[in-house]
Amino acid sequence: MNHQWLKFGVAALALGWMGLAVAAPDVGQAQKQAINIHAIVMFFIFVAATLGITYWAAQRTKTASDYYSAGGGITGTQNGLAIAGDYMSAATLLGLTSLTYFQGFDGYIYCICFYVGWPFIMFIMAERLRNLGKFTFADITSYRLDQRKVRTVAAIGSLTVVVFYLIAQMVGAGQLIKLLFGLEYWMAVVIVGVLMVIYVTFGGMIATTWVQIIKACLLLGGGTLVMLLAFSRFGFSLETLASQAVANSKKGIALMGPGSLLADPITAVSLSLGLMFGTAGLPHILMRFFTVPNAKEARKSVFIATLCVGFFFTVVAIMGLAAITIVGTDPQYFEGGDLAGKLRGGGNMPAMHLAHAVGGNLMLGFLSAVAFATILAVVSGLALAGASAISHDLYANVIRRGQATEAEEVRVSKRSSLFLGVLAVLLGIAFEKQNVAFMVGLAFGVAASCNFPVLILSMYWKGLTTRGAIWGSIAGLVSAVLIVVLSKAVWVTVLGNKDPLFPYEQPAIFSMPIAFFFAWLGSVTDTSAQAAQEKEAFEDQYVRAQTGFGAAGAAAH
Amino acid sequence: MSSEVYERIRRNPKFDELVSKRSSFAWTLTAVVLGLYFIFIMVVAFNPTLLAKPIWEGGVASIAWPIGAGLILLFWLLTGLYVRRANGEFDDINSEIIRGAIE
């Protein structure tokens, strides 16, 4: 009973209600409680600061452009940090550290696959995205095509990605916070949902961007500090770090080279395609290109984002390697003190245990708070992207045929973010006991197969018509979802069937060519008068894409 | 109205110069990144022991780590190279074209 009240007190504190003191630590879990207080106090400071920013942002959010794209008034460096923040989720910190901890170099391969989309986005997409887009990426795909049809399928693609990604983040948040803060699962999910709706509804893109920037700095700073403290124990020598890791790991020397994770070439190539082009099709990342004033700043932001992401992945890999020796030989981090047994708190915990080992409870509390803040910032970006797809694409341009006023559009967007918040909380609770690892893969698969092909074709191929865009999007969406559902990840692990109907779990190598093929087929067989007009309109679009003349500019503040 | 301006920009020979210079630069860099990346993935998939070689004779740390870090660093430097040229040289031509078209 007393314990329950403690938890309620903690939840209330985290929500920002002052005056409720945190009760005394529970004796049975003394160590864990001591950890929790640090984490909760630091998380509370983060929440208070971000709510302050949201209040400030709300004063500055007057027009639809302020709401969706921060009035185009974010600088390249700020936006670069925000993009990196959107990309580095708690799964990056915990999952990739853990992958390196268990698999060695395979973890770093994964990092490189996640990373390589960025140079590609820089060279091929950044300036065209900025020059053609306004609020959502559907502004680009529908630029010279049928507004209502193309925006409808683009919104379906965006919302599918957003919902899968949100579920994965919500379940991750619940599990993580249950573990690190000692809160009930449902409370954690509700806290994340409520804060996300507050940021997005009141502060729009301005608040979401600043929450993301702060979190990116905290994550980079916290990760680097833990990495440096850990690496110092090996005298900053790669050879010492590696030889001790090899000596202390069950995998031994196999840590030092590519292992079983990517043993199958089709899976390896498919995964890397999905991660690379999926990045270029994530709606919340694409939206960020519209928050800067021009293509110059858009390029700068990708440059900064690429630096942050690449640096952070390297930090995470070193953390994973160091944890093998520092965490892996310390019985206090294992269930029952058994070094051969399971890690306390589960397989995703090496990063957290490492923080505790090198910096005590204070560092653990800090990194826990950062992980929570990270989830919060990522779900906010997702919610804003989803709400924009509903209000800007579906409501303003499909239902109201472009006749809605700005005020109406923003109002719908705010309601949509509330709706998405409630949906995310309900789905988060519904999926509590499910293995949701496949959902991030599914989100990337759909982004790479449904959003990316049509987006890139609309910018580069004159021949794309409305029919081609719709065929391509739907073919990509259906094939990506179908492949994941019929593969081992869902068909066997989630649905409990004996054998998978499709042998590969990574859809991109199959679903991307399918999407491109149908986009091509639908376009070349389209001989309608409308299709001819659409091809002709490519000329003006091309000039704008190249020069930025006529692009949505920065609003004066 | 703006369609007229687009037409004028299109007819400016400088526009073709801008597009061909910038595109060939961007595609060259893309080819370098994708080429190196897929070579790396192919080695991972078909010849993983190549990467497991130790850096130092008799050591344990493998060449895989510096190669991975080197790829990340190189790709970032290439994006920097692109930004440098695109935000300087190419944008100068760009604003010249736009000035010429709206006067």
XYZ file of C-alpha atoms in Angstrom:
660
model
C 0.000 0.000 0.000
C 2.697 2.409 1.082
C 4.657 1.429 -2.002
C 1.770 2.328 -4.279
C 1.566 5.783 -2.766
C 5.267 6.263 -3.259
C 4.825 5.479 -6.911
C 1.937 7.883 -7.228
C 4.043 10.561 -5.574
C 6.833 9.937 -8.009
C 4.476 10.075 -10.966
C 2.996 13.310 -9.719
C 6.432 14.822 -9.319
C 7.457 13.772 -12.763
C 4.323 15.348 -14.154
C 5.353 18.606 -12.655
C 2.971 18.894 -9.739
C 4.952 20.545 -6.997
C 4.395 20.044 -3.316
C 4.263 16.271 -3.258
C 7.361 15.038 -1.530
C 8.971 11.805 -2.562
C 8.409 9.239 0.156
C 11.231 7.441 1.930
C 12.987 4.640 0.065
C 11.507 1.206 0.264
C 13.895 -0.961 2.288
C 13.497 -4.051 0.093
C 14.753 -2.261 -2.981
C 17.025 0.230 -1.271
C 19.615 0.390 -3.983
C 17.102 0.743 -6.765
C 15.219 3.502 -4.985
C 18.355 5.531 -4.404
C 18.976 5.362 -8.135
C 15.446 6.427 -8.883
C 15.622 9.678 -6.960
C 18.558 10.986 -9.003
C 16.903 9.998 -12.227
C 13.552 11.440 -11.298
C 14.933 14.761 -10.080
C 16.957 15.176 -13.260
C 14.061 14.146 -15.422
C 11.865 16.631 -13.555
C 14.347 19.417 -14.334
C 14.230 18.423 -18.006
C 10.429 18.428 -18.022
C 10.261 21.800 -16.249
C 12.718 23.319 -18.725
C 10.925 21.926 -21.757
C 7.527 23.047 -20.456
C 9.014 26.522 -20.057
C 10.204 26.369 -23.663
C 6.778 25.188 -24.754
C 5.210 28.225 -23.058
C 7.694 30.513 -24.801
C 7.124 28.742 -28.131
C 3.354 29.008 -27.760
C 3.677 32.827 -27.611
C 5.549 32.765 -30.892
C 3.315 30.289 -32.688
C 0.772 32.413 -34.536
C 0.541 31.202 -38.135
C 0.300 27.774 -39.716
C 3.879 28.201 -40.887
C 5.024 28.814 -37.271
C 3.140 25.732 -36.187
C 4.318 23.288 -38.874
C 7.778 24.563 -39.702
C 8.764 27.037 -36.952
C 8.254 29.792 -39.534
C 11.340 28.570 -41.385
C 13.323 30.398 -38.719
C 15.579 27.635 -37.379
C 19.283 27.929 -38.266
C 21.196 25.167 -39.994
C 23.187 24.246 -36.898
C 20.127 24.168 -34.648
C 18.246 22.101 -37.180
C 21.190 19.760 -37.582
C 21.110 19.014 -33.865
C 17.341 18.548 -33.999
C 17.598 16.148 -36.953
C 20.275 14.177 -35.126
C 17.995 14.193 -32.083
C 15.099 12.817 -34.111
C 17.354 10.082 -35.400
C 19.043 9.051 -32.137
C 16.340 7.348 -30.122
C 16.686 5.541 -26.814
C 16.896 2.383 -28.913
C 20.110 3.755 -30.418
C 21.709 4.290 -27.035
C 20.514 1.096 -25.351
C 20.046 -1.246 -28.314
C 23.271 -0.532 -30.162
C 25.393 -0.541 -26.999
C 23.846 -3.887 -26.142
C 24.415 -5.194 -29.656
C 28.125 -4.357 -29.445
C 28.240 -5.813 -25.924
C 26.890 -9.162 -27.133
C 28.005 -9.276 -30.776
C 31.095 -7.090 -30.989
C 31.789 -5.655 -34.429
C 28.317 -6.602 -35.708
C 27.028 -3.747 -33.559
C 29.241 -1.277 -35.378
C 28.159 -2.664 -38.765
C 24.613 -1.919 -37.743
C 25.668 1.632 -36.844
C 27.272 2.121 -40.248
C 24.103 0.875 -41.968
C 22.058 3.362 -39.954
C 24.511 6.122 -40.772
C 25.030 5.853 -44.499
C 21.634 7.284 -45.400
C 22.839 10.731 -44.348
C 25.452 11.456 -47.032
C 22.911 10.209 -49.535
C 20.258 12.596 -48.228
C 22.789 15.407 -48.446
C 23.847 14.854 -52.048
C 20.569 13.823 -53.607
C 17.726 15.209 -51.553
C 18.454 18.074 -49.148
C 18.284 21.073 -51.468
C 15.350 19.781 -53.507
C 13.394 18.945 -50.366
C 13.886 22.468 -49.063
C 13.185 24.149 -52.393
C 9.971 22.243 -53.107
C 8.447 21.515 -49.707
C 6.452 23.615 -47.317
C 4.985 21.670 -44.384
C 4.916 17.947 -45.228
C 6.727 15.778 -47.768
C 3.412 15.314 -49.588
C 3.785 18.962 -50.652
C 6.596 17.677 -52.845
C 5.051 14.481 -54.170
C 1.789 16.281 -54.991
C 3.509 19.377 -56.413
C 2.478 18.727 -60.030
C 0.210 15.736 -59.496
C -3.392 15.322 -58.369
C -3.454 16.924 -54.917
C -6.210 14.873 -53.372
C -5.186 11.410 -54.552
C -1.457 11.780 -54.005
C -1.831 13.437 -50.618
C -4.201 10.704 -49.490
C -1.710 7.915 -50.174
C 1.184 10.002 -48.812
C -0.771 10.561 -45.595
C -1.514 6.846 -45.312
C 2.191 6.119 -45.732
C 3.162 8.763 -43.153
C 0.596 7.630 -40.612
C 1.569 3.979 -40.996
C 5.199 4.836 -40.296
C 4.264 7.142 -37.418
C 1.950 4.620 -35.722
C 4.390 1.678 -35.944
C 7.226 3.861 -34.726
C 5.082 5.314 -31.924
C 4.081 1.858 -30.673
C 7.718 0.770 -30.565
C 8.699 3.947 -28.689
C 5.772 3.745 -26.252
C 6.408 0.125 -25.330
C 10.112 0.909 -25.028
C 9.333 3.899 -22.805
C 7.069 1.862 -20.548
C 9.551 -0.963 -20.098
C 12.509 1.335 -19.645
C 10.870 3.608 -17.124
C 9.434 0.689 -15.203
C 12.982 -0.533 -14.873
C 14.874 2.687 -14.277
C 12.400 4.766 -12.323
C 10.380 2.030 -10.625
C 7.110 3.380 -12.038
C 4.242 1.222 -13.220
C 4.279 0.505 -16.951
C 0.982 2.256 -17.654
C 2.033 5.374 -15.728
C 5.166 5.735 -17.781
C 3.174 5.412 -20.987
C 0.633 7.980 -19.795
C 3.346 10.457 -18.736
C 5.010 10.190 -22.144
C 1.659 10.566 -23.909
C 0.569 13.606 -21.886
C 3.858 15.483 -22.225
C 4.054 14.723 -25.937
C 0.575 16.157 -26.508
C 1.440 19.281 -24.479
C 4.625 19.990 -26.447
C 3.042 19.432 -29.836
C -0.328 21.072 -29.229
C 0.873 24.250 -27.573
C 4.368 24.675 -28.920
C 4.134 23.148 -32.413
C 7.346 22.811 -34.367
C 9.184 25.504 -32.375
C 8.786 23.639 -29.076
C 9.352 20.237 -30.684
C 12.583 21.471 -32.273
C 13.962 22.925 -29.036
C 13.022 19.842 -27.008
C 14.884 17.858 -29.634
C 17.951 20.137 -29.550
C 18.237 19.996 -25.746
C 17.839 16.261 -25.761
C 20.420 15.830 -28.531
C 22.955 17.836 -26.495
C 22.187 15.856 -23.332
C 22.439 12.546 -25.146
C 25.675 13.450 -26.908
C 27.164 14.924 -23.726
C 26.045 12.092 -21.441
C 27.126 9.357 -23.842
C 30.507 10.965 -24.454
C 31.146 11.391 -20.731
C 30.342 7.745 -19.956
C 32.440 6.634 -22.935
C 35.450 8.721 -21.819
C 35.230 7.517 -18.213
C 34.976 3.922 -19.405
C 37.694 4.231 -22.044
C 40.071 5.808 -19.493
C 40.086 2.520 -17.612
C 41.840 1.027 -20.637
C 44.290 3.910 -20.896
C 42.480 5.056 -24.076
C 44.143 2.176 -25.893
C 42.110 0.312 -28.509
C 44.369 -2.726 -28.153
C 43.870 -2.930 -24.351
C 40.126 -2.384 -24.754
C 39.868 -5.065 -27.443
C 42.091 -7.679 -25.808
C 40.306 -7.415 -22.456
C 36.910 -7.567 -24.170
C 37.963 -10.688 -26.056
C 39.293 -12.259 -22.856
C 36.077 -11.515 -20.952
C 33.446 -12.348 -23.554
C 31.878 -15.724 -24.259
C 32.275 -14.956 -27.949
C 36.021 -14.451 -27.600
C 37.928 -13.434 -30.708
C 34.715 -13.564 -32.786
C 33.939 -10.095 -31.385
C 36.603 -8.641 -33.638
C 35.016 -9.407 -36.995
C 31.622 -9.641 -38.705
C 29.690 -12.507 -37.163
C 26.452 -14.337 -37.545
C 24.196 -11.297 -37.377
C 24.623 -10.496 -41.046
C 25.795 -13.912 -42.207
C 23.099 -14.067 -44.845
C 23.932 -11.662 -47.722
C 20.307 -11.054 -48.738
C 19.399 -10.023 -45.197
C 22.510 -7.847 -44.959
C 21.816 -5.979 -48.186
C 18.097 -5.726 -47.507
C 18.650 -4.355 -44.014
C 21.120 -1.791 -45.253
C 18.795 -0.695 -48.079
C 15.900 -0.382 -45.655
C 17.873 1.643 -43.134
C 19.448 3.861 -45.738
C 16.403 4.715 -47.817
C 14.026 4.402 -44.884
C 15.831 7.320 -43.262
C 15.102 9.303 -46.408
C 11.406 8.454 -46.135
C 10.672 9.084 -42.449
C 8.035 11.842 -42.284
C 9.322 13.399 -39.058
C 12.846 13.677 -40.479
C 11.631 15.068 -43.825
C 9.572 17.746 -42.039
C 12.744 19.134 -40.503
C 13.949 20.301 -43.909
C 11.164 22.875 -43.996
C 12.136 24.554 -40.720
C 15.214 26.280 -42.156
C 15.055 29.441 -44.310
C 16.752 28.133 -47.469
C 18.687 25.336 -49.170
C 21.973 26.703 -47.830
C 20.848 26.137 -44.246
C 19.272 22.793 -45.182
C 22.664 21.568 -46.386
C 24.371 22.884 -43.259
C 21.861 21.056 -41.088
C 22.555 17.716 -42.779
C 26.286 18.334 -42.340
C 25.826 18.884 -38.581
C 23.385 15.985 -38.252
C 25.761 13.630 -40.057
C 28.572 14.625 -37.706
C 26.459 14.107 -34.575
C 25.020 10.773 -35.680
C 28.365 9.368 -36.833
C 30.110 10.529 -33.677
C 27.397 9.154 -31.423
C 27.417 5.736 -33.114
C 31.151 5.522 -32.515
C 30.686 6.519 -28.864
C 28.035 3.836 -28.486
C 30.273 1.176 -30.033
C 33.119 2.018 -27.637
C 30.650 1.935 -24.721
C 29.528 -1.533 -25.785
C 33.089 -2.842 -26.016
C 34.068 -1.305 -22.671
C 30.951 -2.729 -21.007
C 32.075 -6.266 -21.886
C 34.947 -5.920 -19.427
C 33.588 -3.390 -16.924
C 30.009 -4.690 -16.630
C 30.545 -8.267 -17.772
C 32.976 -9.147 -14.962
C 31.052 -7.464 -12.130
C 28.577 -9.809 -10.382
C 26.448 -6.910 -9.074
C 25.073 -6.408 -12.617
C 23.900 -9.999 -12.981
C 20.789 -11.678 -11.657
C 21.762 -13.466 -8.490
C 25.362 -12.330 -8.957
C 25.885 -15.140 -11.465
C 28.299 -13.998 -14.189
C 27.109 -16.767 -16.483
C 23.482 -15.763 -15.998
C 21.322 -12.954 -17.294
C 22.058 -9.239 -17.010
C 19.982 -7.525 -14.358
C 17.092 -5.717 -16.033
C 17.521 -7.548 -19.338
C 19.670 -7.525 -22.423
C 19.251 -3.814 -23.171
C 20.954 -2.710 -19.968
C 24.726 -2.672 -20.691
C 24.725 1.100 -21.325
C 22.951 1.793 -18.029
C 25.077 -0.603 -15.985
C 28.178 0.921 -17.550
C 27.039 4.408 -16.504
C 26.602 3.118 -12.947
C 29.975 1.375 -12.971
C 31.926 4.451 -14.061
C 29.926 7.252 -12.453
C 27.865 5.780 -9.642
C 24.205 6.445 -8.977
C 24.474 10.040 -10.130
C 25.651 9.049 -13.621
C 23.089 6.264 -13.827
C 20.373 8.710 -12.830
C 21.566 11.198 -15.413
C 21.685 8.672 -18.233
C 18.268 7.279 -17.249
C 16.792 10.755 -17.347
C 18.427 11.336 -20.727
C 16.964 8.077 -22.044
C 13.486 9.114 -20.895
C 13.953 12.601 -22.382
C 15.053 10.976 -25.627
C 11.898 8.924 -25.914
C 9.818 11.983 -25.134
C 11.501 14.083 -27.809
C 11.263 11.378 -30.472
C 7.564 10.693 -29.868
C 6.895 14.443 -30.023
C 8.517 14.674 -33.441
C 6.512 11.657 -34.586
C 3.256 13.060 -33.228
C 3.815 16.385 -34.993
C 4.552 14.595 -38.286
C 1.424 12.442 -37.895
C -0.766 15.394 -36.932
C 0.515 17.365 -39.917
C -0.311 14.518 -42.283
C -3.866 14.513 -40.914
C -4.410 18.283 -40.863
C -2.323 19.607 -43.768
C -2.726 16.700 -46.185
C -5.992 14.960 -45.333
C -8.057 17.792 -43.858
C -6.918 20.969 -45.603
C -6.108 19.589 -49.041
C -8.181 16.436 -49.434
C -11.373 17.087 -47.462
C -11.502 20.876 -47.771
C -9.786 20.966 -51.175
C -7.394 23.716 -50.118
C -10.214 25.993 -48.907
C -9.555 25.688 -45.152
C -8.235 28.762 -43.341
C -4.907 28.580 -41.533
C -6.646 28.790 -38.167
C -8.928 25.861 -39.028
C -6.002 23.811 -40.251
C -3.942 24.407 -37.101
C -6.959 23.629 -34.919
C -7.397 20.282 -36.682
C -3.703 19.596 -36.270
C -3.874 20.211 -32.517
C -6.866 17.901 -32.201
C -5.055 15.305 -34.276
C -2.054 15.405 -31.975
C -4.384 14.843 -29.016
C -5.954 11.939 -30.897
C -2.537 10.482 -31.716
C -1.510 10.901 -28.079
C -4.519 8.935 -26.839
C -4.001 6.320 -29.551
C -0.314 5.972 -28.674
C -1.120 5.474 -24.978
C -3.814 2.878 -25.714
C -1.649 0.985 -28.201
C 1.322 1.258 -25.860
C -0.710 -0.426 -23.120
C -2.215 -2.980 -25.506
C 1.204 -4.036 -26.791
C 2.856 -4.184 -23.355
C 3.491 -7.917 -23.430
C 4.282 -8.107 -27.150
C 7.689 -8.295 -28.708
C 7.709 -5.044 -30.683
C 11.247 -5.234 -32.022
C 9.902 -5.767 -35.532
C 7.932 -2.512 -35.464
C 10.893 -0.176 -35.953
C 11.998 -2.410 -38.820
C 8.491 -2.238 -40.215
C 8.437 1.562 -39.906
C 11.727 1.809 -41.823
C 10.512 -0.772 -44.358
C 7.342 1.185 -45.083
C 9.254 4.481 -45.188
C 11.748 3.005 -47.669
C 9.128 1.285 -49.839
C 6.040 3.477 -49.679
C 7.317 7.039 -49.100
C 10.821 7.112 -50.535
C 10.347 5.746 -54.102
C 7.530 8.126 -54.950
C 9.282 11.056 -53.291
C 12.518 10.537 -55.202
C 10.720 9.864 -58.492
C 8.581 12.980 -58.130
C 11.755 15.050 -57.792
C 13.872 13.324 -60.436
C 11.636 11.685 -63.032
C 9.609 13.819 -65.375
C 7.484 10.853 -66.411
C 5.882 10.216 -63.017
C 2.106 10.653 -63.152
C -0.577 10.562 -60.478
C -1.458 6.992 -61.333
C 2.175 5.923 -61.112
C 2.606 7.641 -57.747
C -0.450 5.897 -56.320
C 0.427 2.471 -57.710
C 3.977 2.816 -56.454
C 3.001 3.902 -52.934
C 0.374 1.218 -52.485
C 2.579 -1.535 -53.947
C 5.420 -0.507 -51.619
C 3.186 -0.303 -48.561
C 1.416 -3.611 -49.153
C 4.536 -5.574 -50.052
C 6.579 -4.236 -47.111
C 3.845 -4.963 -44.558
C 3.049 -8.350 -46.072
C 6.683 -9.476 -46.059
C 7.151 -8.505 -42.406
C 3.875 -10.168 -41.361
C 4.713 -13.407 -43.170
C 8.305 -13.500 -41.916
C 9.581 -15.057 -38.721
C 9.383 -11.805 -36.726
C 5.573 -11.689 -36.805
C 4.309 -14.987 -38.219
C 6.296 -17.120 -35.749
C 7.330 -14.854 -32.857
C 4.103 -12.851 -32.467
C 1.411 -15.047 -34.011
C 2.876 -18.305 -32.724
C 2.905 -20.254 -36.003
C 5.485 -22.931 -36.497
C 7.252 -21.877 -39.694
C 7.498 -18.522 -41.458
C 5.763 -18.239 -44.844
C 8.460 -15.886 -46.132
C 12.128 -16.642 -45.415
C 13.467 -13.074 -45.032
C 12.632 -10.592 -42.291
C 13.977 -7.469 -43.987
C 11.554 -6.346 -46.709
C 13.455 -3.540 -48.503
C 15.338 -5.572 -51.107
C 12.013 -6.942 -52.354
C 9.511 -4.192 -51.626
C 11.553 -1.254 -52.951
C 11.932 -2.679 -56.485
C 8.238 -3.603 -56.414
C 7.340 0.008 -55.537
C 9.606 1.456 -58.231
C 8.310 -1.012 -60.805
C 4.660 -0.182 -60.177
C 5.347 3.565 -60.104
C 7.013 3.180 -63.498
C 4.326 0.886 -64.905
C 1.475 3.090 -63.703
C 3.138 6.139 -65.232
C 4.158 4.852 -68.655
C 0.777 3.267 -69.323
C -0.989 6.484 -68.330
C -1.889 8.256 -71.589
C -4.555 10.560 -70.175
C -4.560 14.306 -70.867
C -3.955 14.922 -67.179
C -0.807 12.801 -67.294
C 0.502 14.859 -70.212
C -0.088 18.051 -68.230
C 1.660 16.589 -65.212
C 4.737 15.774 -67.256
C 4.739 19.260 -68.730
C 4.556 20.802 -65.241
C 7.835 19.101 -64.388
C 9.743 21.883 -66.168
C 8.731 24.607 -63.705
C 9.142 22.257 -60.758
C 12.617 21.402 -61.994
C 13.701 25.038 -62.135
C 12.339 25.662 -58.645
C 13.986 22.523 -57.292
C 17.330 23.610 -58.660
C 17.281 27.322 -57.876
C 14.893 27.623 -54.934
C 13.092 30.445 -56.745
C 9.508 30.596 -55.476
C 10.243 28.346 -52.494
C 8.406 28.916 -49.235
C 10.589 31.429 -47.414
C 11.224 32.267 -43.787
C 8.445 34.182 -42.090
C 9.490 37.501 -40.626
C 9.490 37.580 -36.857
C 3.580 35.019 -63.802
C 6.164 32.959 -61.944
C 5.982 30.468 -64.801
C 7.402 33.218 -67.037
C 10.290 33.708 -64.640
C 10.912 29.952 -64.608
C 10.950 30.033 -68.384
C 13.527 32.831 -68.366
C 15.706 30.987 -65.841
C 15.459 27.858 -67.971
C 16.711 29.704 -71.049
C 19.701 31.179 -69.235
C 22.779 29.156 -70.234
C 24.077 29.656 -66.706
C 21.218 27.498 -65.467
C 22.433 24.538 -67.486
C 25.926 25.206 -66.234
C 24.729 25.229 -62.607
C 22.679 22.075 -62.988
C 25.331 20.072 -64.794
C 28.131 21.156 -62.453
C 26.179 20.559 -59.273
C 24.571 17.311 -60.408
C 27.790 15.756 -61.607
C 29.486 16.723 -58.345
C 26.612 15.327 -56.250
C 26.402 12.094 -58.235
C 30.149 11.564 -58.108
C 30.110 11.873 -54.325
C 27.063 9.594 -54.121
C 28.824 6.997 -56.250
C 31.889 7.138 -53.995
C 29.803 6.718 -50.817
C 27.548 3.984 -52.194
C 30.478 2.199 -53.827
C 32.571 2.084 -50.656
C 29.534 1.177 -48.567
C 28.472 -1.730 -50.734
C 32.039 -3.007 -50.981
C 32.070 -2.966 -47.186
C 28.734 -4.819 -46.952
C 29.879 -7.359 -49.545
C 33.047 -8.039 -47.561
C 30.926 -8.436 -44.419
C 28.612 -10.850 -46.196
C 31.072 -12.890 -48.270
C 34.507 -12.580 -46.708
C 34.122 -11.636 -43.038
C 37.528 -13.006 -41.947
C 39.253 -10.294 -43.997
C 38.050 -7.679 -41.498
C 39.005 -9.716 -38.422
C 42.750 -9.355 -39.079
C 44.623 -7.746 -36.175
C 45.931 -4.201 -36.610
C 49.218 -4.935 -34.886
C 51.256 -8.097 -35.332
C 50.297 -10.429 -32.486
C 47.577 -8.037 -31.259
C 43.868 -8.606 -30.843
C 42.181 -5.350 -31.962
C 41.073 -5.936 -35.555
C 41.287 -3.649 -38.560
C 37.477 -3.764 -38.716
C 37.132 -0.997 -36.097
C 39.383 1.642 -37.658
C 37.927 0.792 -41.083
C 34.418 1.338 -39.755
C 35.364 4.591 -38.028
C 37.265 5.648 -41.141
C 34.191 5.129 -43.325
C 32.057 7.217 -40.970
C 34.661 9.989 -40.896
C 35.217 9.913 -44.661
C 31.492 10.065 -45.449
C 31.111 13.033 -43.135
C 34.052 14.832 -44.742
C 32.478 14.238 -48.158
C 29.237 15.888 -47.012
C 31.407 18.799 -45.854
C 33.030 18.961 -49.273
C 29.608 19.135 -50.896
C 28.353 21.860 -48.550
C 31.472 23.905 -49.196
C 31.030 23.916 -52.962
C 27.238 24.062 -52.997
C 26.976 26.909 -50.488
C 29.804 28.849 -52.121
C 30.468 28.413 -55.813
C 27.095 26.934 -56.818
C 24.979 29.322 -54.772
C 26.799 32.282 -56.299
C 25.864 31.137 -59.787
C 22.354 30.444 -58.487
C 21.729 33.930 -57.124
C 23.173 35.434 -60.288
C 20.649 33.461 -62.354
C 17.752 34.526 -60.146
C 18.819 38.178 -60.201
C 18.997 38.037 -63.978
C 15.551 36.509 -64.286
C 13.551 38.840 -62.071
C 14.975 42.111 -63.361
